[in-house]
mmCIF file with all atom_site columns, C-alpha atoms in Angstrom:
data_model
loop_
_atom_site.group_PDB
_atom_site.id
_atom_site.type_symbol
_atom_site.label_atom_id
_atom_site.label_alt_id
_atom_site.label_comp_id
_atom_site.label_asym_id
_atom_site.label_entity_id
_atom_site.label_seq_id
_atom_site.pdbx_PDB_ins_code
_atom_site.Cartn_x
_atom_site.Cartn_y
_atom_site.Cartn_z
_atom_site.occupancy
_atom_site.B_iso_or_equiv
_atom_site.pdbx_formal_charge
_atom_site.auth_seq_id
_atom_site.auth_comp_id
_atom_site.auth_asym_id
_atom_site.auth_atom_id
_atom_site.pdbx_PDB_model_num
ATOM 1   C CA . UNK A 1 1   ? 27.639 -21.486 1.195   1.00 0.00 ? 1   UNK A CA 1
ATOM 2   C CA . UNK A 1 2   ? 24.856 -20.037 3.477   1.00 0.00 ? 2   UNK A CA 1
ATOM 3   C CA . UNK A 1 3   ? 21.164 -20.078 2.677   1.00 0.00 ? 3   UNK A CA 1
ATOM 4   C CA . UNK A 1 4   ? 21.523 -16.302 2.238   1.00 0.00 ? 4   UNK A CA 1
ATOM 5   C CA . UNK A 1 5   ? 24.317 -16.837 -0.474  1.00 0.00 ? 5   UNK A CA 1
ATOM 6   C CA . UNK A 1 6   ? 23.620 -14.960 -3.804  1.00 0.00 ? 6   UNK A CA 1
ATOM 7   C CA . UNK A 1 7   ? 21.549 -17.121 -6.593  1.00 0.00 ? 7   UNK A CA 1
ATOM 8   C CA . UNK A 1 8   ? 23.855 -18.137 -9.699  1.00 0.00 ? 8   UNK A CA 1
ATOM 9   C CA . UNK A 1 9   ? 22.421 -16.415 -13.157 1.00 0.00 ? 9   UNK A CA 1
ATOM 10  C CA . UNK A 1 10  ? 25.227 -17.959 -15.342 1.00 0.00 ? 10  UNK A CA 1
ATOM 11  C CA . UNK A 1 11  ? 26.265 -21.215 -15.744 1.00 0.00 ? 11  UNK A CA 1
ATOM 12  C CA . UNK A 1 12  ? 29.184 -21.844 -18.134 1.00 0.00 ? 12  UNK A CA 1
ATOM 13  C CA . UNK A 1 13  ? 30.828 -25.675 -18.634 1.00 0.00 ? 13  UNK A CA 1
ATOM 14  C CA . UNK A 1 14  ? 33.596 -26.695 -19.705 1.00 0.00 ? 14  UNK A CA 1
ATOM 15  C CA . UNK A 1 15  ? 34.292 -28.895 -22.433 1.00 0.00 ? 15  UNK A CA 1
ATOM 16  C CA . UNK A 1 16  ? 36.279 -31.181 -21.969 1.00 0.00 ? 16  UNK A CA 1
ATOM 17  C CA . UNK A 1 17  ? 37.470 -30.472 -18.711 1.00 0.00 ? 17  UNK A CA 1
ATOM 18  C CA . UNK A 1 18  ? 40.860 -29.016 -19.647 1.00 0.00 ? 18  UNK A CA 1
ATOM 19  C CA . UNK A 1 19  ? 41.670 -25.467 -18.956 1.00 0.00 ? 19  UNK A CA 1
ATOM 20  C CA . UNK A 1 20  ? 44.630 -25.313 -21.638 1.00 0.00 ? 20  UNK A CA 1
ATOM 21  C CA . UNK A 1 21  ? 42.186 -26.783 -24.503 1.00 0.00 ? 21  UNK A CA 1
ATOM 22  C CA . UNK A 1 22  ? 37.850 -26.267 -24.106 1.00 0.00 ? 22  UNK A CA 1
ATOM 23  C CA . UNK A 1 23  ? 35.016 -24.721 -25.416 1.00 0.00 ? 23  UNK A CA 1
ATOM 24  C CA . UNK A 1 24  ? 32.996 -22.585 -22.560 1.00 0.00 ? 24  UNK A CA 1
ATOM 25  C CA . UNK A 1 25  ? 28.952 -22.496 -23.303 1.00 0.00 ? 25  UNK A CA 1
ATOM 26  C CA . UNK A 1 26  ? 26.374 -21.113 -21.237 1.00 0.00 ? 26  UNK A CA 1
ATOM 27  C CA . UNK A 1 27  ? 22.932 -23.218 -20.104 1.00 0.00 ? 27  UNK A CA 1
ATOM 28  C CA . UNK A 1 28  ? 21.915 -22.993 -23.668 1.00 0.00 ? 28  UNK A CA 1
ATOM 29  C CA . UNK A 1 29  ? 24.868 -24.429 -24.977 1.00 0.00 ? 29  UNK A CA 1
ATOM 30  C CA . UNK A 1 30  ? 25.431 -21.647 -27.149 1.00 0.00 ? 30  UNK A CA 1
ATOM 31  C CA . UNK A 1 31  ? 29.935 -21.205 -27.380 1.00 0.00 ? 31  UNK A CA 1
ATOM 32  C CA . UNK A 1 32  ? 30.968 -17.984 -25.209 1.00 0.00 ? 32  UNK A CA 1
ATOM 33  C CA . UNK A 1 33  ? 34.823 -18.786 -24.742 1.00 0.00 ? 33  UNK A CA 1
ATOM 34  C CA . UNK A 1 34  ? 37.446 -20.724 -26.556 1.00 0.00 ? 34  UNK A CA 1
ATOM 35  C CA . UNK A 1 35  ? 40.849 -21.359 -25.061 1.00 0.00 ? 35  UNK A CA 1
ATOM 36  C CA . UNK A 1 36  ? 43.304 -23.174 -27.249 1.00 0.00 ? 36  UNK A CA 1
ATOM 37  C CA . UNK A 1 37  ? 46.534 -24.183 -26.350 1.00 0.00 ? 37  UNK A CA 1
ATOM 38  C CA . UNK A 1 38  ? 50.044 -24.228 -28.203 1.00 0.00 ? 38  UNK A CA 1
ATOM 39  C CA . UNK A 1 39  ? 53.004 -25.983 -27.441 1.00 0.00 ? 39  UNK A CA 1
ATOM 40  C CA . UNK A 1 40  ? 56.500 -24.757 -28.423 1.00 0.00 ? 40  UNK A CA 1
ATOM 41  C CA . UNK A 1 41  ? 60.649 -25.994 -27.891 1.00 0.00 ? 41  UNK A CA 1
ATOM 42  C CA . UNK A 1 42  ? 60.748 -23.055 -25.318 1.00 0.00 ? 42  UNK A CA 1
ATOM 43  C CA . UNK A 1 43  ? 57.057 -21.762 -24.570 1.00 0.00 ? 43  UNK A CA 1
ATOM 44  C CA . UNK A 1 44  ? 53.660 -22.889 -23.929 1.00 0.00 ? 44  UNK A CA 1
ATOM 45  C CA . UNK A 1 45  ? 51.292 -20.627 -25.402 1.00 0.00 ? 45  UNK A CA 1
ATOM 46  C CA . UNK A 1 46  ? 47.412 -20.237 -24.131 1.00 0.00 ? 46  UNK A CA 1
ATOM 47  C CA . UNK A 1 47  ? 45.105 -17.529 -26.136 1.00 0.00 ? 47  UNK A CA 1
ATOM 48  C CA . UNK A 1 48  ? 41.255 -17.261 -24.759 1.00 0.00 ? 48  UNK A CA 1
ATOM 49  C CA . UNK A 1 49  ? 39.293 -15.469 -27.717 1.00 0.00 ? 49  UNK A CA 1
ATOM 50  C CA . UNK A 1 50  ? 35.361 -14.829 -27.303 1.00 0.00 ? 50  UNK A CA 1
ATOM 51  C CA . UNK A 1 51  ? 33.247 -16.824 -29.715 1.00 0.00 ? 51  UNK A CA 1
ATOM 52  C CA . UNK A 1 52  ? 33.318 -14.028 -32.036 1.00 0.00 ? 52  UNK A CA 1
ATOM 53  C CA . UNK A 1 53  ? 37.314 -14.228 -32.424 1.00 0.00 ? 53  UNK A CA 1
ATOM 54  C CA . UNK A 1 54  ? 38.235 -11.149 -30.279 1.00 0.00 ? 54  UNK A CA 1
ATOM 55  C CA . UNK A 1 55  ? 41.222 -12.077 -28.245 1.00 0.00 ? 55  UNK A CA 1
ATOM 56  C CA . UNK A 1 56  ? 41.304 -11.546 -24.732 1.00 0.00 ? 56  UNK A CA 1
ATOM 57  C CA . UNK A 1 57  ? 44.556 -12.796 -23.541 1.00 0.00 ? 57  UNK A CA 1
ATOM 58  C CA . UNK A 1 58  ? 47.502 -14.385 -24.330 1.00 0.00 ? 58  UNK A CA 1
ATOM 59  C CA . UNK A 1 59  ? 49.517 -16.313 -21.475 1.00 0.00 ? 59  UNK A CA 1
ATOM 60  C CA . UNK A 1 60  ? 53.129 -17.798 -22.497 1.00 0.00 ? 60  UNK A CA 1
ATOM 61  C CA . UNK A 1 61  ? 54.012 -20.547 -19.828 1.00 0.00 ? 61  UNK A CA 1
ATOM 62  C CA . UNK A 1 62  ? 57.687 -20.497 -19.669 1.00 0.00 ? 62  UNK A CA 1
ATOM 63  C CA . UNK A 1 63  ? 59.857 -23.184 -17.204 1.00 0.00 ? 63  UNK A CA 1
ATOM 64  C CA . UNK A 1 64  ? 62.592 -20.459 -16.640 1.00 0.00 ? 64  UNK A CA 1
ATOM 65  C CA . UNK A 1 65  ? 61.370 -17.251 -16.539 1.00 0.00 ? 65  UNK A CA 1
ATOM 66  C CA . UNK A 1 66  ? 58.230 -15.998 -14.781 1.00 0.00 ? 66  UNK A CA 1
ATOM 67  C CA . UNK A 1 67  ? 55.160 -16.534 -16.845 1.00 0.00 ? 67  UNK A CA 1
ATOM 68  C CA . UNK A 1 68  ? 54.044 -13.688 -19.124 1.00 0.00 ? 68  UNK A CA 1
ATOM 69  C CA . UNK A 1 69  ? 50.337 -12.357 -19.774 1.00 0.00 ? 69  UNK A CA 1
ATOM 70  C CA . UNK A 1 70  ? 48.835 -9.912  -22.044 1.00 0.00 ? 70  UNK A CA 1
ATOM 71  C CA . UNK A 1 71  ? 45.350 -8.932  -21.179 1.00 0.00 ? 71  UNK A CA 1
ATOM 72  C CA . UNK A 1 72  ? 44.069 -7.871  -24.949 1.00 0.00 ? 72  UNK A CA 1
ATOM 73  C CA . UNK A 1 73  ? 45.991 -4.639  -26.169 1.00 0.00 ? 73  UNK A CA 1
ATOM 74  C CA . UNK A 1 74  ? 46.984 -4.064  -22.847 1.00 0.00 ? 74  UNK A CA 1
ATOM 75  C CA . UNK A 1 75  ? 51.121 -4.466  -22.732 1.00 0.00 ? 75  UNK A CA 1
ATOM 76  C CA . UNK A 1 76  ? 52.041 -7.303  -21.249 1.00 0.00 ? 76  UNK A CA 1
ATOM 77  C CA . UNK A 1 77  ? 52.793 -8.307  -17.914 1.00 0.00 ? 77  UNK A CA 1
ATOM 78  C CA . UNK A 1 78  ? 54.196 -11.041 -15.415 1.00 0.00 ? 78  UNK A CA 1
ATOM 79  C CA . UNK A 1 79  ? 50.870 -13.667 -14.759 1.00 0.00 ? 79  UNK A CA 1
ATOM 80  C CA . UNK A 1 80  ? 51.840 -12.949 -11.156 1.00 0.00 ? 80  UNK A CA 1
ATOM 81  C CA . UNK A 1 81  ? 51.463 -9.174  -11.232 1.00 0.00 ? 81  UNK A CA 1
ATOM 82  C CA . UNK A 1 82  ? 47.943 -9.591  -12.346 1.00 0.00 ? 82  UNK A CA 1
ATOM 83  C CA . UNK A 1 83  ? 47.022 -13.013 -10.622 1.00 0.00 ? 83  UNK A CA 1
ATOM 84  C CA . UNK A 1 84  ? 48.678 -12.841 -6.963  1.00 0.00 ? 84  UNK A CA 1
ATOM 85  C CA . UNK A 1 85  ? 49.020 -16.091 -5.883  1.00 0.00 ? 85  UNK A CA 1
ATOM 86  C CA . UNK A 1 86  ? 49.997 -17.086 -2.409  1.00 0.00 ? 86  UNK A CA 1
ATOM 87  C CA . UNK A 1 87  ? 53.366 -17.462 -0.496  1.00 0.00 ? 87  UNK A CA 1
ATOM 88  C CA . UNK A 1 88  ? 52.942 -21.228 0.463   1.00 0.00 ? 88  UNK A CA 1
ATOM 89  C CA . UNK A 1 89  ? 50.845 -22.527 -3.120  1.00 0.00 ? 89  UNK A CA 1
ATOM 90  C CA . UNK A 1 90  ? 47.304 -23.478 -2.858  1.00 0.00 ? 90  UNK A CA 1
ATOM 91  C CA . UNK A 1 91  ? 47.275 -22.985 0.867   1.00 0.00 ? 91  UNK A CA 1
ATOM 92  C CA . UNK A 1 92  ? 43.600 -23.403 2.000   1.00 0.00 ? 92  UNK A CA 1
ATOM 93  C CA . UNK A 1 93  ? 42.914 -19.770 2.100   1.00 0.00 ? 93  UNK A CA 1
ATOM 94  C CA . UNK A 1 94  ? 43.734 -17.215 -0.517  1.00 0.00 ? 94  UNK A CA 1
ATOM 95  C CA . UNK A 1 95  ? 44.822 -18.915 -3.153  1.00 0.00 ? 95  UNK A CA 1
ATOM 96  C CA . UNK A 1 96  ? 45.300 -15.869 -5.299  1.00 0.00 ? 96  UNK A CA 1
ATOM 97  C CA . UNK A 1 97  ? 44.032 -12.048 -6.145  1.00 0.00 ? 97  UNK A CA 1
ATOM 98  C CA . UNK A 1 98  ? 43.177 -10.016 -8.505  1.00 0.00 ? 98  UNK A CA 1
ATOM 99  C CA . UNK A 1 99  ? 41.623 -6.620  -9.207  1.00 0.00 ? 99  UNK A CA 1
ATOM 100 C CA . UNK A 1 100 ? 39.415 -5.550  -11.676 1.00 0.00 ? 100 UNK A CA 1
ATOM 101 C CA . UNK A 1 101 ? 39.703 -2.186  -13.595 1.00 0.00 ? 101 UNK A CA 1
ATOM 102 C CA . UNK A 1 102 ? 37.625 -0.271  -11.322 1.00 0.00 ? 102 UNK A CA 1
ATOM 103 C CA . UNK A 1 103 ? 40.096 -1.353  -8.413  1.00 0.00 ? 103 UNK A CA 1
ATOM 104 C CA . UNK A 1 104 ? 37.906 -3.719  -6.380  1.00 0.00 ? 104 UNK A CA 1
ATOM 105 C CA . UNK A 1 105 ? 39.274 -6.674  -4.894  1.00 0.00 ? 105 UNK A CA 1
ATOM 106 C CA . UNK A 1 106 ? 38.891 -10.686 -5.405  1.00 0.00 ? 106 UNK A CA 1
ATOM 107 C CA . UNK A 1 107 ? 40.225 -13.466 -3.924  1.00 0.00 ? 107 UNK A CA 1
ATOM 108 C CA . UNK A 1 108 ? 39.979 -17.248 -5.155  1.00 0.00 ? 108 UNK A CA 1
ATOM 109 C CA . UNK A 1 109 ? 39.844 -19.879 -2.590  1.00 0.00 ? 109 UNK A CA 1
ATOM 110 C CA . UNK A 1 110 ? 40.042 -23.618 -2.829  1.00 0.00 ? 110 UNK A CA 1
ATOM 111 C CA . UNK A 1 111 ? 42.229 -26.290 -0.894  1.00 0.00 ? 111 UNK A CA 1
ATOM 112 C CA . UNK A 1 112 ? 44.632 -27.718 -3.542  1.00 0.00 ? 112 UNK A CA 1
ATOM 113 C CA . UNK A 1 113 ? 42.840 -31.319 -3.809  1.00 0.00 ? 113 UNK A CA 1
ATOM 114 C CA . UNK A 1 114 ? 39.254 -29.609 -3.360  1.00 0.00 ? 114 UNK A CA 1
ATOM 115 C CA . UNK A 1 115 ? 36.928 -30.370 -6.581  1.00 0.00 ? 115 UNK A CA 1
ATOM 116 C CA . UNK A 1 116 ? 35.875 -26.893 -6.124  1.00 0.00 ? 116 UNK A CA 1
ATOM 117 C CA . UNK A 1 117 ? 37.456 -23.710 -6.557  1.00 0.00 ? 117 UNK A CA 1
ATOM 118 C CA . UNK A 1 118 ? 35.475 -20.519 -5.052  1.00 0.00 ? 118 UNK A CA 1
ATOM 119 C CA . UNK A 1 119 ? 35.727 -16.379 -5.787  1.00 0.00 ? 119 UNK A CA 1
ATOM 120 C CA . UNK A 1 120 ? 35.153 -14.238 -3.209  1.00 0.00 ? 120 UNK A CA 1
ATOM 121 C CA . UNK A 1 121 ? 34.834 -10.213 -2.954  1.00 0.00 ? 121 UNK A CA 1
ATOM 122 C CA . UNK A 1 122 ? 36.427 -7.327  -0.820  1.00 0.00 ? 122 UNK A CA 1
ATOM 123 C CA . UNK A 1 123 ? 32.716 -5.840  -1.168  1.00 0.00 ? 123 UNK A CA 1
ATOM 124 C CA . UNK A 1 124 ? 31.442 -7.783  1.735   1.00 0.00 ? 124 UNK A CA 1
ATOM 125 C CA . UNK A 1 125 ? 34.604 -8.596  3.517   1.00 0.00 ? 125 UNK A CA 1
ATOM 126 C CA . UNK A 1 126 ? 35.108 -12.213 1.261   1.00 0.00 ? 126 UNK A CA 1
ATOM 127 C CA . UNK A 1 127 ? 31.828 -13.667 2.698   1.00 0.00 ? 127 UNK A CA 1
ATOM 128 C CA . UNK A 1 128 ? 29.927 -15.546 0.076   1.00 0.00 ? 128 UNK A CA 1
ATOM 129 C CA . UNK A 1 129 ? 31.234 -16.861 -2.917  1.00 0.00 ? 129 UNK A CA 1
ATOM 130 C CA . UNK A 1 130 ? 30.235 -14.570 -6.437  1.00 0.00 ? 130 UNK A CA 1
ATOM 131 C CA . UNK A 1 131 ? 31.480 -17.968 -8.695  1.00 0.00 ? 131 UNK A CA 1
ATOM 132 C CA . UNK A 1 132 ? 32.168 -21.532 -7.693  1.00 0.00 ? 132 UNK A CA 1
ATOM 133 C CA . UNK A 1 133 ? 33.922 -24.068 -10.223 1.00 0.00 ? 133 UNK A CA 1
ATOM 134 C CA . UNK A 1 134 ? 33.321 -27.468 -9.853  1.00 0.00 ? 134 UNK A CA 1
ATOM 135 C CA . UNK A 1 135 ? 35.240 -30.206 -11.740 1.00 0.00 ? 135 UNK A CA 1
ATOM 136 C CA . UNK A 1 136 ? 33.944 -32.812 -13.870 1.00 0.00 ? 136 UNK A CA 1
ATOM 137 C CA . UNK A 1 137 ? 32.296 -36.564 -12.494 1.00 0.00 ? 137 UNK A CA 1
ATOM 138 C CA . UNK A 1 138 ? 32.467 -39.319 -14.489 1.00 0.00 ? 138 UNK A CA 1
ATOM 139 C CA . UNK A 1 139 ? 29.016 -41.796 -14.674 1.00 0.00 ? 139 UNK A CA 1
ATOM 140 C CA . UNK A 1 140 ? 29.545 -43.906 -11.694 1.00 0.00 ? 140 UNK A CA 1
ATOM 141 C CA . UNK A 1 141 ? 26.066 -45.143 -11.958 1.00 0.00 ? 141 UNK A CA 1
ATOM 142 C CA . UNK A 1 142 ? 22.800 -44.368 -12.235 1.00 0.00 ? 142 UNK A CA 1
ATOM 143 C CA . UNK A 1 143 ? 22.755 -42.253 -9.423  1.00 0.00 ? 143 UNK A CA 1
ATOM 144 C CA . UNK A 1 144 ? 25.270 -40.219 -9.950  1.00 0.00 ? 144 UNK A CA 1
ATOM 145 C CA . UNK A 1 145 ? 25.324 -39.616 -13.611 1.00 0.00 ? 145 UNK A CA 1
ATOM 146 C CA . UNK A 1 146 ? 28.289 -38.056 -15.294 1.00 0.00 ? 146 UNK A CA 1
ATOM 147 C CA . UNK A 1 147 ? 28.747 -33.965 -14.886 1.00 0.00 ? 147 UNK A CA 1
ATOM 148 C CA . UNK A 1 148 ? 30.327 -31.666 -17.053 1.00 0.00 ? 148 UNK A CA 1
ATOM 149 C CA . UNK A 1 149 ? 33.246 -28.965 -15.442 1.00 0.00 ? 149 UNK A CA 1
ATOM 150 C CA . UNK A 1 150 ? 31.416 -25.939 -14.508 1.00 0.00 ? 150 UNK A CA 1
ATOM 151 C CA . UNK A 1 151 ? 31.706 -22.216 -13.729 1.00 0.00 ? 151 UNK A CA 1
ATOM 152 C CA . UNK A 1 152 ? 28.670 -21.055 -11.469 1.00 0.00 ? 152 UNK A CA 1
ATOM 153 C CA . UNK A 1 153 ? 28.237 -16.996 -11.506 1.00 0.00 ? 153 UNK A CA 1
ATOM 154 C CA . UNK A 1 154 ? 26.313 -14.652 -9.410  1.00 0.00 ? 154 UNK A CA 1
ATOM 155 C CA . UNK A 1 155 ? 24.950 -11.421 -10.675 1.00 0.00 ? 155 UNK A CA 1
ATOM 156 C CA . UNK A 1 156 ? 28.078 -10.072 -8.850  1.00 0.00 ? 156 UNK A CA 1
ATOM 157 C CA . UNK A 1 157 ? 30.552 -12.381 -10.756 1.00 0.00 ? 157 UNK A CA 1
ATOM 158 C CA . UNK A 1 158 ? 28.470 -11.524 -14.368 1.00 0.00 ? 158 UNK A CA 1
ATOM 159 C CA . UNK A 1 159 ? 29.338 -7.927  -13.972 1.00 0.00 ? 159 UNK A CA 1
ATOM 160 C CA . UNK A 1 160 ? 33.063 -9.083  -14.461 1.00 0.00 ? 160 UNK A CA 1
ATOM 161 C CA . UNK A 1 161 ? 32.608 -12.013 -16.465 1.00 0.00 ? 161 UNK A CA 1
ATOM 162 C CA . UNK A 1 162 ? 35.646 -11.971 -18.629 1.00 0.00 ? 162 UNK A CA 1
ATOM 163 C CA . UNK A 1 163 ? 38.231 -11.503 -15.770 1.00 0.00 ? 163 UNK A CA 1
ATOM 164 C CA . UNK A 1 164 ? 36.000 -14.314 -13.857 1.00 0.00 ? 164 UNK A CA 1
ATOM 165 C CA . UNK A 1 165 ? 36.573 -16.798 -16.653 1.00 0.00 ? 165 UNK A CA 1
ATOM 166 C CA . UNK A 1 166 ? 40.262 -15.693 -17.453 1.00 0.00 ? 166 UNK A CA 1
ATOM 167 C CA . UNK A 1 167 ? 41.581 -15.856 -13.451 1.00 0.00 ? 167 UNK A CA 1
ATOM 168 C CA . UNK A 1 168 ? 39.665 -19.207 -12.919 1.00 0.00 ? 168 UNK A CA 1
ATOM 169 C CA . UNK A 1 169 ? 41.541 -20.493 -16.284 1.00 0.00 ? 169 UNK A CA 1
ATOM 170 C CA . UNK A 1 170 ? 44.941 -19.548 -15.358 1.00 0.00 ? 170 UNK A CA 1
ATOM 171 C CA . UNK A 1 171 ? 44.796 -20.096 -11.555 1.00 0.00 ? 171 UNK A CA 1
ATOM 172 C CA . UNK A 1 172 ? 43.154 -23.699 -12.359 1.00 0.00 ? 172 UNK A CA 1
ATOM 173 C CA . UNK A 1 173 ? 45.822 -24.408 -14.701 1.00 0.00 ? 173 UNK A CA 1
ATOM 174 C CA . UNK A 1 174 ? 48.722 -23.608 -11.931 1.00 0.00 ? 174 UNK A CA 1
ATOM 175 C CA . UNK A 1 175 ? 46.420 -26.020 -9.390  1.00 0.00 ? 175 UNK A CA 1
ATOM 176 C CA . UNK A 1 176 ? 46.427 -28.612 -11.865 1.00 0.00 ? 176 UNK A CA 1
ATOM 177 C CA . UNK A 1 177 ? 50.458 -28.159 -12.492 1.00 0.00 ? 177 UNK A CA 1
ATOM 178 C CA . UNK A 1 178 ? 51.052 -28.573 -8.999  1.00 0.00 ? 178 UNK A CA 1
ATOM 179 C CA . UNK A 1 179 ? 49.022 -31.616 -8.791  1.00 0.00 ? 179 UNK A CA 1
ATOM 180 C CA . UNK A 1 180 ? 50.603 -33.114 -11.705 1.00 0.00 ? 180 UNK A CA 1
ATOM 181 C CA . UNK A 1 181 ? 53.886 -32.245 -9.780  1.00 0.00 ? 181 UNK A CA 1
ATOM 182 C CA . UNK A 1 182 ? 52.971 -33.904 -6.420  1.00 0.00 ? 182 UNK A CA 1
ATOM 183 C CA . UNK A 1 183 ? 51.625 -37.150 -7.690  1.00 0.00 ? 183 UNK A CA 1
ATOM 184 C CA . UNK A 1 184 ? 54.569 -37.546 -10.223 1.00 0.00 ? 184 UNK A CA 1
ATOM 185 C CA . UNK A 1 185 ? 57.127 -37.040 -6.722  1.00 0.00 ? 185 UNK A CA 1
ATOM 186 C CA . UNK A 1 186 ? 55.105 -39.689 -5.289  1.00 0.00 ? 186 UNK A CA 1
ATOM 187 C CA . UNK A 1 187 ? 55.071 -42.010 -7.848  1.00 0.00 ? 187 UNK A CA 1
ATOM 188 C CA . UNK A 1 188 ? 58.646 -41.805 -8.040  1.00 0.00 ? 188 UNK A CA 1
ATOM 189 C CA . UNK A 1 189 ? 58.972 -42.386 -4.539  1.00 0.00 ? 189 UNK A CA 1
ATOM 190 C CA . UNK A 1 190 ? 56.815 -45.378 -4.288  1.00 0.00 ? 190 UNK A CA 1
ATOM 191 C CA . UNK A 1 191 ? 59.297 -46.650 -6.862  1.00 0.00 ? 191 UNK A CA 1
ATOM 192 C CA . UNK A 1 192 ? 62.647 -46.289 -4.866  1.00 0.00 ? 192 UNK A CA 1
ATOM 193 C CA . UNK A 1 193 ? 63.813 -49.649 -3.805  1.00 0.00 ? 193 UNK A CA 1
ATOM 194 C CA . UNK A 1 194 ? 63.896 -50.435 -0.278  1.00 0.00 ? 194 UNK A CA 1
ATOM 195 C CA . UNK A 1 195 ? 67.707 -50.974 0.685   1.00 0.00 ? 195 UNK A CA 1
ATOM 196 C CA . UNK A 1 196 ? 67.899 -53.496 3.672   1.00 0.00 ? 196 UNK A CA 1
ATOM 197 C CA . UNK A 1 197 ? 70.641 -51.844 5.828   1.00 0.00 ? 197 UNK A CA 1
ATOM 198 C CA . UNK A 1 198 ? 73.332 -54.751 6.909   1.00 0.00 ? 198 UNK A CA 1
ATOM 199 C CA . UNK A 1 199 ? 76.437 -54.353 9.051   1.00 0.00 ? 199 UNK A CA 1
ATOM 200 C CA . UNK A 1 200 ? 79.786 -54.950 7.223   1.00 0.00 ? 200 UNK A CA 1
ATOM 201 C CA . UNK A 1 201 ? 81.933 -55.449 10.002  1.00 0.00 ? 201 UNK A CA 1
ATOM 202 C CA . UNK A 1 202 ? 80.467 -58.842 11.402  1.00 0.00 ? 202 UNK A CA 1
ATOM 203 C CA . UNK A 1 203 ? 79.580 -57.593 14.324  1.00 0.00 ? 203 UNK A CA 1
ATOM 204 C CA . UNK A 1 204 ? 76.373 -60.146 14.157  1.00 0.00 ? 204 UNK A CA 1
ATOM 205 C CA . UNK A 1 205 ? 76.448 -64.119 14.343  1.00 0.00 ? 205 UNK A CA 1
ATOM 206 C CA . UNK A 1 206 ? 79.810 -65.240 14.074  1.00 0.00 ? 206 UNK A CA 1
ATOM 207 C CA . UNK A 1 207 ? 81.438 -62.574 14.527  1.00 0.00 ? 207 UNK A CA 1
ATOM 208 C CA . UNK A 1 208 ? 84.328 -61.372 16.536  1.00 0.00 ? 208 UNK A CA 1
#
């Protein structure tokens, strides 16, 4: 971020750090957001409702079938016809887009195992970041104290809360699946047992 970069106005954290299951406050610590998270045999079922109960989406996470979102009364949609997420997942640029209703364009950025996750606008050619999320530290000492998950917003980024907070939800949950996905590959293949390859046809000492 240059020195020129817009000021943040907003700062919401997350609590705990878990997209499918928090409590977003602003600076005050007054609750904005709730996201709650259901599991099911078939489904996995997110709701975000505003601290007064209205319900602003719905997102059913399905293994199968393409995952399904319902922006409040809105009918629903695929989460990828809303949330365009890139070819090749979590590349470092252009991690996924959205629109809002009066047709302008964002983009989130953020390299899959960044701490950060940034939102950029069309309006001046996806410059400077209008939000920045930065994950949770634990207390590692005394000079680095332990941090809460946080959403940073501009001015810009205010003007669109809701469809900040619900696109940063979503698209961090799909970062952290992928993660999840990678290190559990890994792990398996750090398990594998190493097969010393031998000849069977004594070809070495003693043989023939």
């Amino acid at each position: 971020m240059s020195e020129s970069s817009p000021p943040t106005t907003t700062t919401l954290t997350l609590t705990p750090d878990d997209v499918l299951n928090a409590t977003l406050c602003d600076g005050e610590g007054t609750a904005l957001y709730f996201v709650s998270t259901t599991p099911s045999l078939y489904t996995t079922t997110t709701q975000v409702t505003r601290s007064n109960g209205e319900l602003l989406a719905t997102v059913e996470w399905r293994d199968m079938l393409p995952n399904r979102l319902r922006l409040g009364k809105k009918p629903p949609t695929t989460l990828n016809n809303w949330l365009q997420t890139a070819l090749v997942p979590f590349a470092s640029k252009g991690n996924a887009s959205f629109k809002d209703d009066s047709g302008r364009k964002y983009k989130w950025q953020g390299a899959a195992y960044a701490n950060t996750l940034e939102l950029f606008t069309k309006d001046d050619g996806y410059e400077e970041p209008i939000a920045t999320f930065t994950k949770s530290r634990k207390n590692i000492g005394r000079d680095l104290p332990a941090e809460p998950a946080r959403l940073a917003l501009t001015a810009r980024a205010v003007e669109i809360q809701d469809i900040v907070v619900l696109s940063f939800l979503f698209l961090e949950r799909l970062r952290r699946g992928q993660a999840r996905t990678r290190q559990s590959t890994a792990d398996a293949l750090s398990k594998q047992p190493i097969v010393a390859i031998t000849s069977g046809h004594g070809y070495g000492a003693g043989g023939g």
